[in-house]
Amino acid sequence: MRFDVITLMPEMVEAVIEFGVTGRAKKRDLIELHCWNPRDQTEDVHRTVDDRPYGGGPGMVMKADCLLKTIREVKKQAPEKTKVIYLSPQGKPLEQSMLLDTSVNEQSLILLCGRYEGVDERVIELEVDEEWSIGDYVLSGGELGAMVVIDGITRLLPSVLGHNESAEQDSFSDDLLDHGHYTRPEVVEDLEVPAVLKSGDHKAIASWRRKQALGRTFQKRPDLLENRSLSDEDQKLLDEYLKYFKK
């Protein structure tokens, strides 16, 4: 998977491949990261990338000319039909399904990081395919959003994680939150590991984990279950969970 990031702060974005899962994926050549600074496409001595907004108002807006030149230069080097994603508070809320779909169906992404008050709207109209948002809040720029996207997609690529089922069992992979996890020691301040997890009964363990995932989703993110039709077995597990926790 190839990631091309258009940013005024390339060093910030490059940090995402220095550590952890993404760092190991980069060392194994499972991902590529290329950062492009729009200042390199300016022609004035000050390398100006922003200007005052038409109509007045606070802040500055990133200029169209340098951004369009940068995007088009990246497209010359990236695979054909590469999507351009603008990280923006106005974008579609990022979901696990979007990351999974991208990891399966795309060879590369161009991630555009805004700064200041955002980018000239004509850049979006001419070159942006989709806008993505990592949440209903405002950050200083799109770099952190780009890093989230890179990390989220990378861990879904084949052979990146150490165990094939790791990504499949993550929260949101089945539109459910993850079940709880335990490791040694067996007792921590009088709290014991659930007996079923030590039983060796894999069917019972799978059922317990499913019940926990359903119950935790109902308690913490009920919105995820609102439009979901549960199977008879899942409804039974959820009822058992709720009966226990209502006591």
PDB file of C-alpha atoms in Angstrom, residues 41 77 96 110 156 219 221-222 235:
ATOM      1  CA  GLN A  41       5.414  24.234  -5.739  1.00  0.00           C
ATOM      2  CA  GLN A  77       4.028   9.144  -9.697  1.00  0.00           C
ATOM      3  CA  GLN A  96     -13.662   0.794  10.472  1.00  0.00           C
ATOM      4  CA  ILE A 110      -3.285  10.610  -1.568  1.00  0.00           C
ATOM      5  CA  LEU A 156      -5.584  -4.401   8.143  1.00  0.00           C
ATOM      6  CA  GLN A 219     -23.849  -0.425  27.333  1.00  0.00           C
ATOM      7  CA  ARG A 221     -22.374   2.366  22.131  1.00  0.00           C
ATOM      8  CA  PRO A 222     -26.048   1.415  21.848  1.00  0.00           C
ATOM      9  CA  GLN A 235     -30.238 -11.925  21.224  1.00  0.00           C
TER      10      GLN A 235
END
